[in-house]
XYZ file of C-alpha atoms in Angstrom:
701
model
C 139.511 -106.820 12.996
C 141.685 -104.672 15.247
C 139.763 -101.534 14.227
C 136.476 -103.252 14.889
C 137.575 -104.416 18.335
C 138.796 -100.933 19.188
C 135.448 -99.415 18.144
C 133.621 -101.983 20.217
C 135.697 -101.215 23.294
C 135.123 -97.450 22.811
C 131.356 -98.020 22.465
C 131.245 -100.069 25.610
C 133.309 -97.498 27.473
C 131.068 -94.644 26.309
C 127.938 -96.650 27.166
C 129.250 -97.322 30.626
C 130.112 -93.663 31.119
C 126.654 -92.609 29.891
C 125.034 -95.142 32.180
C 127.029 -93.866 35.104
C 126.081 -90.296 34.236
C 122.378 -91.195 33.981
C 122.540 -93.122 37.228
C 124.263 -90.195 38.869
C 121.670 -87.809 37.457
C 118.886 -90.070 38.697
C 120.502 -90.266 42.113
C 120.869 -86.489 42.175
C 117.237 -86.109 41.114
C 116.084 -88.470 43.830
C 118.286 -86.671 46.344
C 116.954 -83.335 45.147
C 113.355 -84.547 45.449
C 114.140 -85.954 48.887
C 115.600 -82.651 49.997
C 112.653 -80.750 48.509
C 110.327 -83.147 50.305
C 112.106 -82.467 53.568
C 112.326 -78.731 52.986
C 108.726 -78.383 51.835
C 106.717 -81.152 53.581
C 103.304 -81.925 52.140
C 100.433 -80.665 54.353
C 98.700 -84.035 54.215
C 96.736 -84.757 57.385
C 96.332 -88.358 58.452
C 92.576 -87.715 58.636
C 90.548 -85.145 56.735
C 88.245 -82.777 58.592
C 84.853 -84.147 57.643
C 81.252 -83.788 58.753
C 80.198 -85.744 61.821
C 77.837 -88.478 60.680
C 75.163 -90.228 62.698
C 74.301 -93.556 61.114
C 71.610 -96.155 61.667
C 72.199 -99.763 62.681
C 73.024 -100.699 59.060
C 75.407 -97.809 58.400
C 72.896 -95.634 56.538
C 73.130 -91.888 57.109
C 70.544 -90.509 59.529
C 71.992 -87.057 60.053
C 75.175 -85.118 59.336
C 76.607 -82.020 60.959
C 78.563 -79.434 58.966
C 82.320 -79.090 59.496
C 83.590 -76.210 61.688
C 84.156 -74.144 58.509
C 80.553 -74.689 57.417
C 80.945 -77.336 54.696
C 79.009 -80.504 54.070
C 81.953 -82.848 53.591
C 81.197 -86.539 54.023
C 84.081 -88.994 54.138
C 83.934 -91.270 51.104
C 85.234 -94.774 50.457
C 85.362 -96.336 47.011
C 82.933 -99.066 48.055
C 80.350 -96.332 48.756
C 80.467 -95.027 45.175
C 79.059 -96.389 41.933
C 81.857 -98.142 40.044
C 80.737 -96.757 36.688
C 81.016 -93.221 38.065
C 84.636 -93.886 39.127
C 85.473 -95.264 35.667
C 83.874 -92.225 34.007
C 85.747 -89.851 36.322
C 89.128 -91.443 35.564
C 88.411 -91.524 31.806
C 87.377 -87.864 31.822
C 89.975 -86.390 34.170
C 93.039 -88.655 34.090
C 92.895 -91.694 31.807
C 96.421 -92.869 32.755
C 95.745 -92.412 36.476
C 96.520 -96.027 37.356
C 99.906 -95.909 35.535
C 101.630 -92.566 36.249
C 103.347 -91.516 39.469
C 101.592 -88.192 39.947
C 102.411 -86.371 36.699
C 101.226 -87.486 33.249
C 103.996 -86.257 30.904
C 102.030 -87.206 27.791
C 99.006 -85.210 28.947
C 101.206 -82.188 29.704
C 102.797 -82.379 26.253
C 99.371 -82.658 24.618
C 98.074 -79.655 26.545
C 101.176 -77.606 25.682
C 100.860 -78.494 21.981
C 97.190 -77.492 21.943
C 98.059 -74.191 23.611
C 100.749 -73.442 20.983
C 98.616 -74.352 17.964
C 95.328 -72.797 19.088
C 96.534 -69.926 21.233
C 94.348 -70.900 24.184
C 93.934 -73.776 26.621
C 91.967 -76.598 25.011
C 92.444 -79.236 27.713
C 94.391 -79.375 30.935
C 97.187 -81.717 31.830
C 96.376 -82.025 35.507
C 96.151 -85.490 36.956
C 93.795 -86.438 39.766
C 96.823 -86.422 42.064
C 97.592 -82.834 40.985
C 93.958 -81.849 41.549
C 94.071 -83.397 44.998
C 97.224 -81.372 45.693
C 95.311 -78.208 44.736
C 92.404 -79.174 47.017
C 94.748 -79.828 49.934
C 96.819 -76.696 49.312
C 94.811 -74.146 47.290
C 96.978 -72.122 44.863
C 97.058 -68.337 44.694
C 96.874 -68.122 40.908
C 97.434 -69.958 37.623
C 101.133 -69.141 37.214
C 103.764 -71.543 35.890
C 105.353 -71.617 39.334
C 102.138 -72.715 41.013
C 101.731 -75.410 38.365
C 105.239 -76.747 38.998
C 104.587 -76.703 42.734
C 101.368 -78.633 42.133
C 103.275 -81.247 40.127
C 105.840 -81.674 42.894
C 103.073 -81.989 45.442
C 101.415 -84.643 43.280
C 104.642 -86.650 43.284
C 104.766 -86.304 47.072
C 101.165 -87.493 47.324
C 101.872 -90.541 45.178
C 104.773 -91.481 47.455
C 102.544 -91.379 50.539
C 99.161 -92.677 49.402
C 97.939 -95.583 47.352
C 95.921 -94.954 44.212
C 92.766 -95.971 46.065
C 93.501 -93.546 48.909
C 94.129 -90.752 46.400
C 90.788 -91.378 44.749
C 88.977 -91.530 48.096
C 90.471 -88.214 49.228
C 89.591 -86.594 45.923
C 86.018 -87.903 46.140
C 85.794 -86.492 49.685
C 87.190 -83.014 48.896
C 86.061 -82.267 45.308
C 83.912 -79.091 45.160
C 80.330 -79.387 43.933
C 78.965 -75.884 44.429
C 78.148 -73.801 47.474
C 79.201 -75.530 50.660
C 79.012 -79.023 49.152
C 82.260 -80.952 49.038
C 82.666 -84.544 48.042
C 80.578 -86.815 45.873
C 78.429 -88.156 48.742
C 77.254 -84.714 49.830
C 76.609 -83.764 46.191
C 74.654 -86.932 45.423
C 72.495 -86.507 48.534
C 71.881 -82.822 47.811
C 71.157 -83.084 44.074
C 69.618 -86.573 43.812
C 68.470 -87.365 47.364
C 70.464 -90.599 47.552
C 73.896 -92.004 48.276
C 76.186 -92.369 45.210
C 76.241 -96.163 45.402
C 73.800 -96.656 42.543
C 73.813 -93.717 40.151
C 72.145 -93.547 36.785
C 74.398 -92.822 33.798
C 73.001 -89.288 33.648
C 73.631 -88.662 37.356
C 77.178 -90.037 37.146
C 77.963 -87.807 34.159
C 76.706 -84.708 35.990
C 78.830 -85.485 39.060
C 81.877 -85.916 36.817
C 81.266 -82.514 35.200
C 80.614 -80.366 38.282
C 84.035 -80.155 40.014
C 85.738 -78.368 37.053
C 83.495 -75.278 37.424
C 81.351 -76.020 40.492
C 79.778 -72.586 40.928
C 79.131 -72.005 37.251
C 77.688 -75.479 36.666
C 75.712 -76.108 39.854
C 72.253 -77.194 38.713
C 70.325 -75.335 41.426
C 71.686 -72.013 40.078
C 72.507 -72.608 36.397
C 70.429 -75.499 35.172
C 71.122 -75.002 31.451
C 74.894 -74.874 31.921
C 74.784 -77.992 34.120
C 72.736 -79.778 31.461
C 75.240 -78.922 28.732
C 78.210 -79.974 30.880
C 76.545 -83.305 31.580
C 76.038 -83.886 27.837
C 79.711 -83.128 27.073
C 80.764 -85.803 29.553
C 78.407 -88.305 27.916
C 79.931 -87.528 24.512
C 83.458 -88.027 25.875
C 82.439 -91.358 27.417
C 81.309 -92.586 23.993
C 84.697 -91.603 22.541
C 86.469 -93.334 25.426
C 84.478 -96.498 24.784
C 82.812 -96.562 28.209
C 79.321 -95.924 26.831
C 77.550 -96.963 23.690
C 75.944 -94.268 21.576
C 72.408 -95.445 22.374
C 73.081 -95.610 26.103
C 74.524 -92.104 26.057
C 71.584 -90.837 23.990
C 69.100 -92.295 26.482
C 70.979 -90.710 29.374
C 70.950 -87.355 27.597
C 67.141 -87.476 27.577
C 67.016 -87.552 31.400
C 66.111 -84.282 33.062
C 68.638 -82.529 35.274
C 66.907 -81.476 38.468
C 67.384 -77.884 39.538
C 66.541 -78.722 43.154
C 69.055 -78.813 45.982
C 67.719 -81.019 48.760
C 68.542 -80.925 52.429
C 70.823 -83.646 53.668
C 69.094 -86.240 55.888
C 67.963 -84.800 59.237
C 66.498 -87.865 60.906
C 66.497 -88.714 64.631
C 67.312 -85.166 65.685
C 67.149 -85.633 69.460
C 69.230 -88.813 69.528
C 71.716 -87.351 67.047
C 72.347 -84.256 69.141
C 72.654 -86.445 72.234
C 75.462 -88.347 70.468
C 77.484 -85.255 69.499
C 79.571 -85.045 72.710
C 80.966 -88.478 71.826
C 82.001 -87.516 68.298
C 85.504 -88.591 67.203
C 86.871 -86.933 64.026
C 86.373 -89.166 61.020
C 84.458 -91.843 62.920
C 80.684 -92.124 62.370
C 78.364 -92.318 65.369
C 75.930 -95.224 65.286
C 72.443 -95.652 66.718
C 70.308 -98.779 66.988
C 67.656 -97.026 64.899
C 66.635 -98.389 61.499
C 66.437 -95.609 58.918
C 63.293 -96.836 57.144
C 61.420 -97.136 60.456
C 62.570 -93.686 61.567
C 61.477 -92.073 58.305
C 58.025 -93.629 58.547
C 57.455 -92.642 62.186
C 58.635 -89.064 61.686
C 56.253 -88.622 58.773
C 53.360 -90.036 60.810
C 54.176 -87.663 63.691
C 54.311 -84.610 61.403
C 51.041 -85.476 59.678
C 49.288 -86.191 62.984
C 50.467 -82.960 64.598
C 49.069 -80.921 61.706
C 45.678 -82.606 62.140
C 45.682 -82.275 65.934
C 46.208 -78.528 65.839
C 48.690 -75.891 66.985
C 51.015 -76.350 69.977
C 50.314 -80.076 70.259
C 53.193 -82.449 69.781
C 53.635 -86.171 69.184
C 56.327 -88.510 70.506
C 56.861 -92.126 69.460
C 59.167 -95.006 70.411
C 59.345 -98.324 68.556
C 61.467 -101.137 69.992
C 62.394 -104.720 69.258
C 61.071 -106.661 72.250
C 63.535 -109.511 71.718
C 66.641 -107.327 72.065
C 65.550 -104.030 73.621
C 66.962 -102.119 70.626
C 65.046 -98.965 69.734
C 64.329 -99.027 65.997
C 62.684 -95.612 65.815
C 62.164 -92.718 68.204
C 60.511 -89.376 67.589
C 61.011 -86.867 70.383
C 58.608 -84.311 68.909
C 56.551 -83.697 65.802
C 59.138 -81.234 64.440
C 62.483 -80.500 66.086
C 62.569 -76.966 64.653
C 58.944 -76.010 65.449
C 59.168 -73.590 68.365
C 55.376 -73.397 68.724
C 55.391 -77.085 69.692
C 58.624 -76.844 71.749
C 60.098 -79.264 69.258
C 63.553 -79.244 70.824
C 62.204 -81.049 73.921
C 62.559 -84.828 73.715
C 59.156 -85.929 74.996
C 60.156 -89.599 74.978
C 62.189 -88.888 78.132
C 59.877 -86.457 79.951
C 58.065 -87.790 83.034
C 54.280 -87.592 82.657
C 51.176 -89.248 84.096
C 50.508 -92.505 82.199
C 46.735 -92.543 82.690
C 45.355 -96.078 82.359
C 48.327 -97.594 80.533
C 49.570 -99.389 83.686
C 46.322 -101.337 84.152
C 47.503 -104.391 82.173
C 50.256 -104.948 84.731
C 47.777 -104.718 87.623
C 45.686 -107.465 86.086
C 48.835 -109.332 85.073
C 49.978 -109.604 88.686
C 46.489 -110.755 89.668
C 46.601 -113.496 87.016
C 50.058 -114.450 88.214
C 48.785 -114.841 91.776
C 45.680 -116.794 90.733
C 43.308 -114.079 91.986
C 41.363 -113.640 88.763
C 40.233 -115.383 85.582
C 39.197 -113.706 82.339
C 35.493 -114.563 82.769
C 35.365 -113.820 86.510
C 32.705 -111.248 87.366
C 33.831 -108.012 88.966
C 31.681 -105.109 90.017
C 31.901 -101.702 88.369
C 29.990 -99.405 90.700
C 30.818 -96.502 93.026
C 33.230 -97.576 95.741
C 35.148 -96.008 98.606
C 38.674 -97.221 99.337
C 39.478 -95.502 102.623
C 38.466 -92.122 101.266
C 39.710 -92.706 97.701
C 36.696 -92.783 95.374
C 37.741 -93.520 91.773
C 35.354 -92.707 88.938
C 35.232 -93.954 85.385
C 36.358 -91.789 82.478
C 32.771 -91.313 81.255
C 31.463 -90.870 84.842
C 29.118 -93.854 84.326
C 29.199 -97.424 85.627
C 28.661 -100.786 83.946
C 27.601 -102.846 86.923
C 28.811 -106.446 86.812
C 31.376 -107.110 84.102
C 33.973 -109.777 83.436
C 37.667 -109.186 84.106
C 38.199 -109.308 80.342
C 35.591 -106.606 79.769
C 36.911 -104.490 82.622
C 40.379 -104.298 81.064
C 39.186 -103.933 77.483
C 36.826 -101.102 78.487
C 39.515 -99.663 80.793
C 37.084 -99.355 83.682
C 38.638 -97.592 86.655
C 36.820 -99.014 89.675
C 37.470 -102.691 88.814
C 41.149 -101.906 88.220
C 41.426 -100.318 91.653
C 39.586 -103.244 93.260
C 42.185 -105.582 91.766
C 45.091 -103.302 92.681
C 43.803 -103.150 96.240
C 44.033 -106.942 96.343
C 47.429 -107.142 94.612
C 48.996 -104.277 96.533
C 50.391 -101.063 94.972
C 53.768 -101.619 96.647
C 54.082 -104.975 94.910
C 53.278 -103.362 91.562
C 55.915 -100.632 91.908
C 58.444 -103.168 93.180
C 57.898 -105.236 90.027
C 58.450 -102.115 87.909
C 61.725 -101.337 89.687
C 62.814 -104.950 89.284
C 62.285 -104.477 85.552
C 64.475 -101.358 85.490
C 61.685 -98.774 85.486
C 61.554 -96.375 88.433
C 58.119 -94.706 88.638
C 58.213 -91.223 90.123
C 55.995 -90.801 93.197
C 55.205 -87.599 95.116
C 57.934 -86.737 97.606
C 57.788 -88.777 100.808
C 54.702 -90.701 99.679
C 54.336 -94.479 99.587
C 52.713 -96.160 96.572
C 48.946 -95.800 96.759
C 45.946 -96.984 94.793
C 46.025 -93.862 92.623
C 49.013 -95.221 90.688
C 46.583 -97.539 88.914
C 44.922 -94.531 87.248
C 48.044 -92.510 86.456
C 48.961 -91.150 89.881
C 52.647 -91.762 89.198
C 55.246 -90.398 86.785
C 56.769 -92.409 83.926
C 58.280 -91.642 80.530
C 57.235 -92.942 77.130
C 60.435 -94.992 77.013
C 59.508 -96.473 80.419
C 56.131 -97.579 79.099
C 57.539 -99.111 75.936
C 60.148 -100.948 78.005
C 57.433 -102.422 80.238
C 55.311 -103.466 77.267
C 58.249 -105.247 75.616
C 57.787 -107.779 78.412
C 54.220 -108.462 77.267
C 55.351 -108.924 73.662
C 58.185 -111.208 74.706
C 56.419 -113.748 76.919
C 56.939 -111.743 80.102
C 60.718 -111.186 79.676
C 61.800 -107.578 79.328
C 65.062 -106.041 78.114
C 66.341 -102.577 78.973
C 65.821 -100.280 76.000
C 68.820 -98.789 74.248
C 69.278 -96.541 71.227
C 73.062 -96.125 71.216
C 73.189 -92.843 73.146
C 73.829 -94.651 76.429
C 77.328 -94.793 77.953
C 79.341 -97.744 76.715
C 79.408 -99.224 80.206
C 75.677 -98.742 80.847
C 74.120 -101.766 82.509
C 71.505 -103.683 80.511
C 68.794 -105.451 82.464
C 66.871 -108.557 81.493
C 64.000 -109.187 83.885
C 60.598 -110.857 84.049
C 57.829 -108.291 84.319
C 55.260 -111.167 84.428
C 55.367 -114.905 84.081
C 54.605 -116.237 80.610
C 51.099 -117.437 81.505
C 50.033 -114.100 82.973
C 51.565 -112.256 79.995
C 49.546 -114.441 77.622
C 46.305 -113.697 79.514
C 46.903 -109.955 79.134
C 47.879 -110.287 75.475
C 44.732 -112.311 74.785
C 42.563 -109.640 76.381
C 44.273 -106.636 74.769
C 44.285 -108.259 71.329
C 40.489 -108.132 71.507
C 40.321 -104.348 71.968
C 38.508 -102.759 69.051
C 40.829 -100.773 66.735
C 40.010 -97.084 66.228
C 37.602 -96.288 63.420
C 39.226 -96.444 60.000
C 42.425 -98.103 61.260
C 43.955 -100.917 59.251
C 43.703 -104.289 60.994
C 47.198 -105.161 62.137
C 46.832 -108.060 64.579
C 48.220 -106.141 67.517
C 47.313 -105.910 71.184
C 47.117 -102.390 72.545
C 46.088 -100.177 75.449
C 45.249 -96.496 75.630
C 45.341 -94.000 78.453
C 44.423 -90.395 79.238
C 45.952 -88.498 82.123
C 44.007 -86.438 84.648
C 42.951 -83.070 83.238
C 43.311 -84.167 79.592
C 47.024 -83.337 79.517
C 48.411 -86.537 78.001
C 47.028 -89.090 75.573
C 48.772 -92.446 75.294
C 48.593 -95.572 73.212
C 50.971 -98.533 73.434
C 50.644 -101.545 71.151
C 52.617 -104.637 70.249
C 52.711 -107.756 68.155
C 54.945 -110.769 68.743
C 58.149 -108.759 68.348
C 57.695 -105.009 67.991
C 56.327 -102.502 70.501
C 55.244 -98.977 69.601
C 54.352 -96.300 72.116
C 52.680 -92.989 71.268
C 52.281 -89.849 73.376
C 50.199 -86.819 72.382
C 49.989 -83.566 74.307
C 51.617 -80.215 74.908
C 55.184 -79.941 76.124
C 54.111 -77.367 78.747
C 51.554 -79.853 80.172
C 48.586 -77.566 79.479
C 45.175 -79.304 79.376
C 43.644 -79.975 75.965
C 39.843 -80.336 75.999
C 38.725 -83.463 74.160
C 42.126 -85.145 74.254
C 41.977 -88.898 74.852
C 44.096 -91.931 74.253
C 41.553 -93.738 72.086
C 40.637 -90.749 69.899
C 43.962 -88.893 69.733
C 46.765 -91.443 70.158
C 45.406 -94.821 69.011
C 44.995 -93.841 65.310
C 48.636 -92.677 65.319
C 49.670 -96.027 66.801
C 48.031 -98.041 64.033
C 49.339 -95.720 61.321
C 52.818 -95.918 62.862
C 52.826 -99.706 62.634
C 51.847 -99.515 58.970
C 54.374 -96.798 58.044
C 57.221 -98.435 59.945
C 57.482 -100.965 57.147
C 58.080 -103.814 59.585
C 56.413 -107.123 58.834
C 53.879 -108.179 61.442
C 54.831 -110.963 63.851
C 52.117 -113.112 65.501
C 51.622 -112.658 69.219
C 53.234 -115.287 71.477
C 51.386 -118.590 71.489
C 49.463 -119.947 74.443
C 51.910 -121.451 76.961
C 51.297 -124.904 78.422
C 49.130 -124.998 81.525
C 47.228 -121.743 80.945
C 43.942 -121.712 82.897
C 41.288 -119.851 80.899
C 37.878 -121.514 81.467
C 34.537 -120.315 80.164
C 32.210 -118.622 82.618
C 30.123 -121.693 83.309
C 33.301 -123.716 83.908
C 34.718 -121.408 86.599
C 35.176 -122.839 90.088
C 33.079 -121.234 92.788
C 35.937 -119.194 94.201
C 36.660 -117.644 90.784
C 33.064 -116.896 89.830
C 33.088 -113.392 91.297
C 35.919 -111.179 92.424
C 35.722 -110.681 96.193
C 33.509 -113.743 96.829
C 33.911 -115.573 100.111
C 35.287 -119.073 100.513
C 31.771 -120.465 100.029
C 31.427 -118.637 96.730
C 28.588 -116.407 97.994
C 28.765 -112.702 97.376
C 29.126 -110.707 100.533
C 27.018 -107.566 100.382
C 28.712 -104.664 102.089
C 27.089 -102.459 104.657
C 27.526 -99.447 102.370
C 25.797 -101.123 99.428
C 22.063 -100.239 99.375
C 19.480 -102.815 98.380
C 17.586 -102.217 95.131
C 14.528 -99.962 95.283
C 11.959 -99.460 92.520
C 11.373 -95.728 92.287
C 9.030 -95.820 89.267
C 6.291 -96.728 89.142
C 5.642 -96.146 92.840
C 3.868 -98.862 94.800
C 0.041 -98.693 94.425
C 0.125 -96.359 91.427
C -2.541 -96.404 88.687
C -0.899 -96.177 85.269
C -2.781 -95.354 82.074
C -0.957 -96.988 79.161
C -3.890 -97.200 76.758
C -3.674 -100.960 76.971
C -7.021 -101.534 75.231
C -6.163 -99.263 72.303
C -4.012 -99.839 69.229
C -1.465 -97.305 70.476
C -0.596 -98.914 73.825
C 2.729 -97.660 75.252
C 5.228 -99.648 77.344
C 5.788 -98.829 81.003
C 9.209 -97.448 81.919
C 10.707 -99.057 85.029
C 13.358 -97.321 87.142
C 15.308 -98.400 90.208
C 18.032 -97.197 92.565
C 20.739 -99.104 94.429
C 21.450 -102.783 94.066
C 24.228 -104.572 92.226
C 24.011 -105.058 88.468
C 23.036 -106.989 86.477
C 19.318 -106.937 87.222
C 16.515 -109.393 86.461
C 12.953 -108.010 86.131
C 9.804 -110.085 86.633
C 6.191 -109.200 85.921
C 3.647 -111.285 87.811
C 6.396 -113.855 88.450
C 7.408 -114.198 84.791
C 10.932 -112.926 83.926
C 11.262 -110.262 81.270
C 13.633 -111.023 78.398
C 17.336 -110.622 79.137
C 19.418 -109.403 82.049
C 20.098 -105.684 82.131
C 22.986 -103.768 83.682
C 21.116 -100.498 83.397
C 18.831 -99.208 86.075
C 16.007 -98.637 83.628
C 13.848 -101.129 81.726
C 10.544 -101.280 79.832
C 7.547 -103.585 80.221
C 4.678 -104.046 77.820
C 1.647 -105.380 79.821
C -0.673 -107.817 78.061
C -3.813 -106.547 79.719
C -5.376 -104.281 82.336
C -5.598 -104.821 86.065
C -3.242 -105.277 88.965
C 0.316 -106.475 88.298
C 3.294 -107.113 90.519
C 6.719 -105.952 89.283
C 9.861 -107.361 90.886
C 13.563 -106.721 90.382
C 16.359 -108.999 91.629
C 19.980 -107.783 91.741
C 23.215 -109.775 91.402
C 23.409 -110.290 95.173
C 19.977 -111.933 95.192
C 18.186 -109.025 96.867
C 14.715 -108.144 95.558
C 12.256 -105.265 95.527
C 8.599 -105.286 94.385
C 5.770 -102.852 93.663
C 2.097 -103.428 92.869
C 0.472 -101.235 90.215
C -2.881 -101.019 88.437
C -2.601 -100.828 84.654
C -5.343 -99.100 82.659
């Protein structure tokens, strides 16, 4: 018993001594590691140097800019990467990653044993933490010393970062061939998509590439990349992450040998954001990626059809918020022949007829006009200003609705003369749009036909008021200063806005365009330098400009032919669901023509409702046939021909009478035909809209 007790005491004493020695050794090891850590601090920046990203409103990548050293290196979070890819990466590279503290002793022993038995390296013992250490601090060679240093660095990394942070840094820095670093850049370049939802085949390829990125890059060595992908699939079956059938199906997928460009959307806005770039923090625009992609494709396709040197600019906005969802500054940012680097959405140009809706809108607001009111389209002199229609012809008497839908110039100027150009420009300024007038000149009637400077963004901002019941928001795309003032103003009251919407929704779409249920207006500037089209539904507004950046004239350019088809295609390709136009507000006055009160029957009528003929307006005169003429029409033969009637002067429309009986219809033209029913004398009379008449007497043979 005494011997046994003595042995027990000795054992306990020796155990205590051994424990103290181990504790001391551990303390010394910790102290040594601490001192090494202090003596050789880990070059671990708080933030990695990554590419500057410009993102859309939902965080999707619009454009990235390479790092200062020329790499595409996109910061990566685990929630941006397919979970199966992460599991495959850990299983392939470091299966005990979640358990070790930087160095996997079992993996090192396995690798050493394989080296001894086979005489060459079969598998490595590096952990993901060790690989991250090598990426942060590249080694000079493959010596034992560099390996030990890498292990120490891995331990340092594990002390400073969580496992998730280690994985995220590895996924940001891992090499994938050429100047691609990180899984996001690789996935975008090789598959054209973010790595959030990878196929099994794609995930396996991305796992395989970082070991030998230059040798295995699929755009250079497709066969080697294919074989490396298949080896990963085989390992995943052994690791139990994939079934044999799933791996076999993935092995049948082709490996693309194409390296794509990273997204390059919204070039002008992206470059405008660069001065505000903060390292590691994405820049965000109000743009929606799907809308931007659609509009840019429409602009490129249209520019190719339009011909060389012509460019296209587009702005699409949400009328309810003022947010720009898509903006195309030029057909191709890198096309020097089209001056693609110039952002034509912000260049001041003549708007042509696109301001006419606001002229009529103010007139509706003031109760000066009704849709079915008659207004005269004929030559007129406004104190020396003599506007002419685009086609150099005149329609005579037309309704206000027709005048706006046909974009007739003279009626628009008649209405503007009544509304007042100063009032129109004041309303624009109140809405946050400052039209550019010639130096030291007051607003004149010419602004109604484009004699003023505005930008495409200005126009879209004004039209958001029409789409939003008269209330307009200042446009923004995210490039504005953080303290920039945002304006909400009424460009028109809701009743006047509805009147304009109702008229513009009846404008005929261009030939071949898909019916979209939008209201729109076109315009062409003086000299055929700019073609415009602006359209809207109940929420979205799209503006289109076509022309040359150097403002050179383009024969045949027009808003309806050149810009309107792009507008309708842009709405379709934007992918946005159509929204009905605002409903008719209570109290809207829109009577039929025969229901109009006397004072609204004709624009410019006196208080008694009678049209006042002006001194400069000539009475109608029949110039053919002349009075007293004998006309041989072969009336008694089977081939009798009608008599052509011509007149000058007067106010359209015209009513013709033969022997006191009216001919069918009322004609706005100054020509007509009459088929006599017999020979002999006949009296022909014409009566114009002002009630003035002219007659001739002819003998028909």
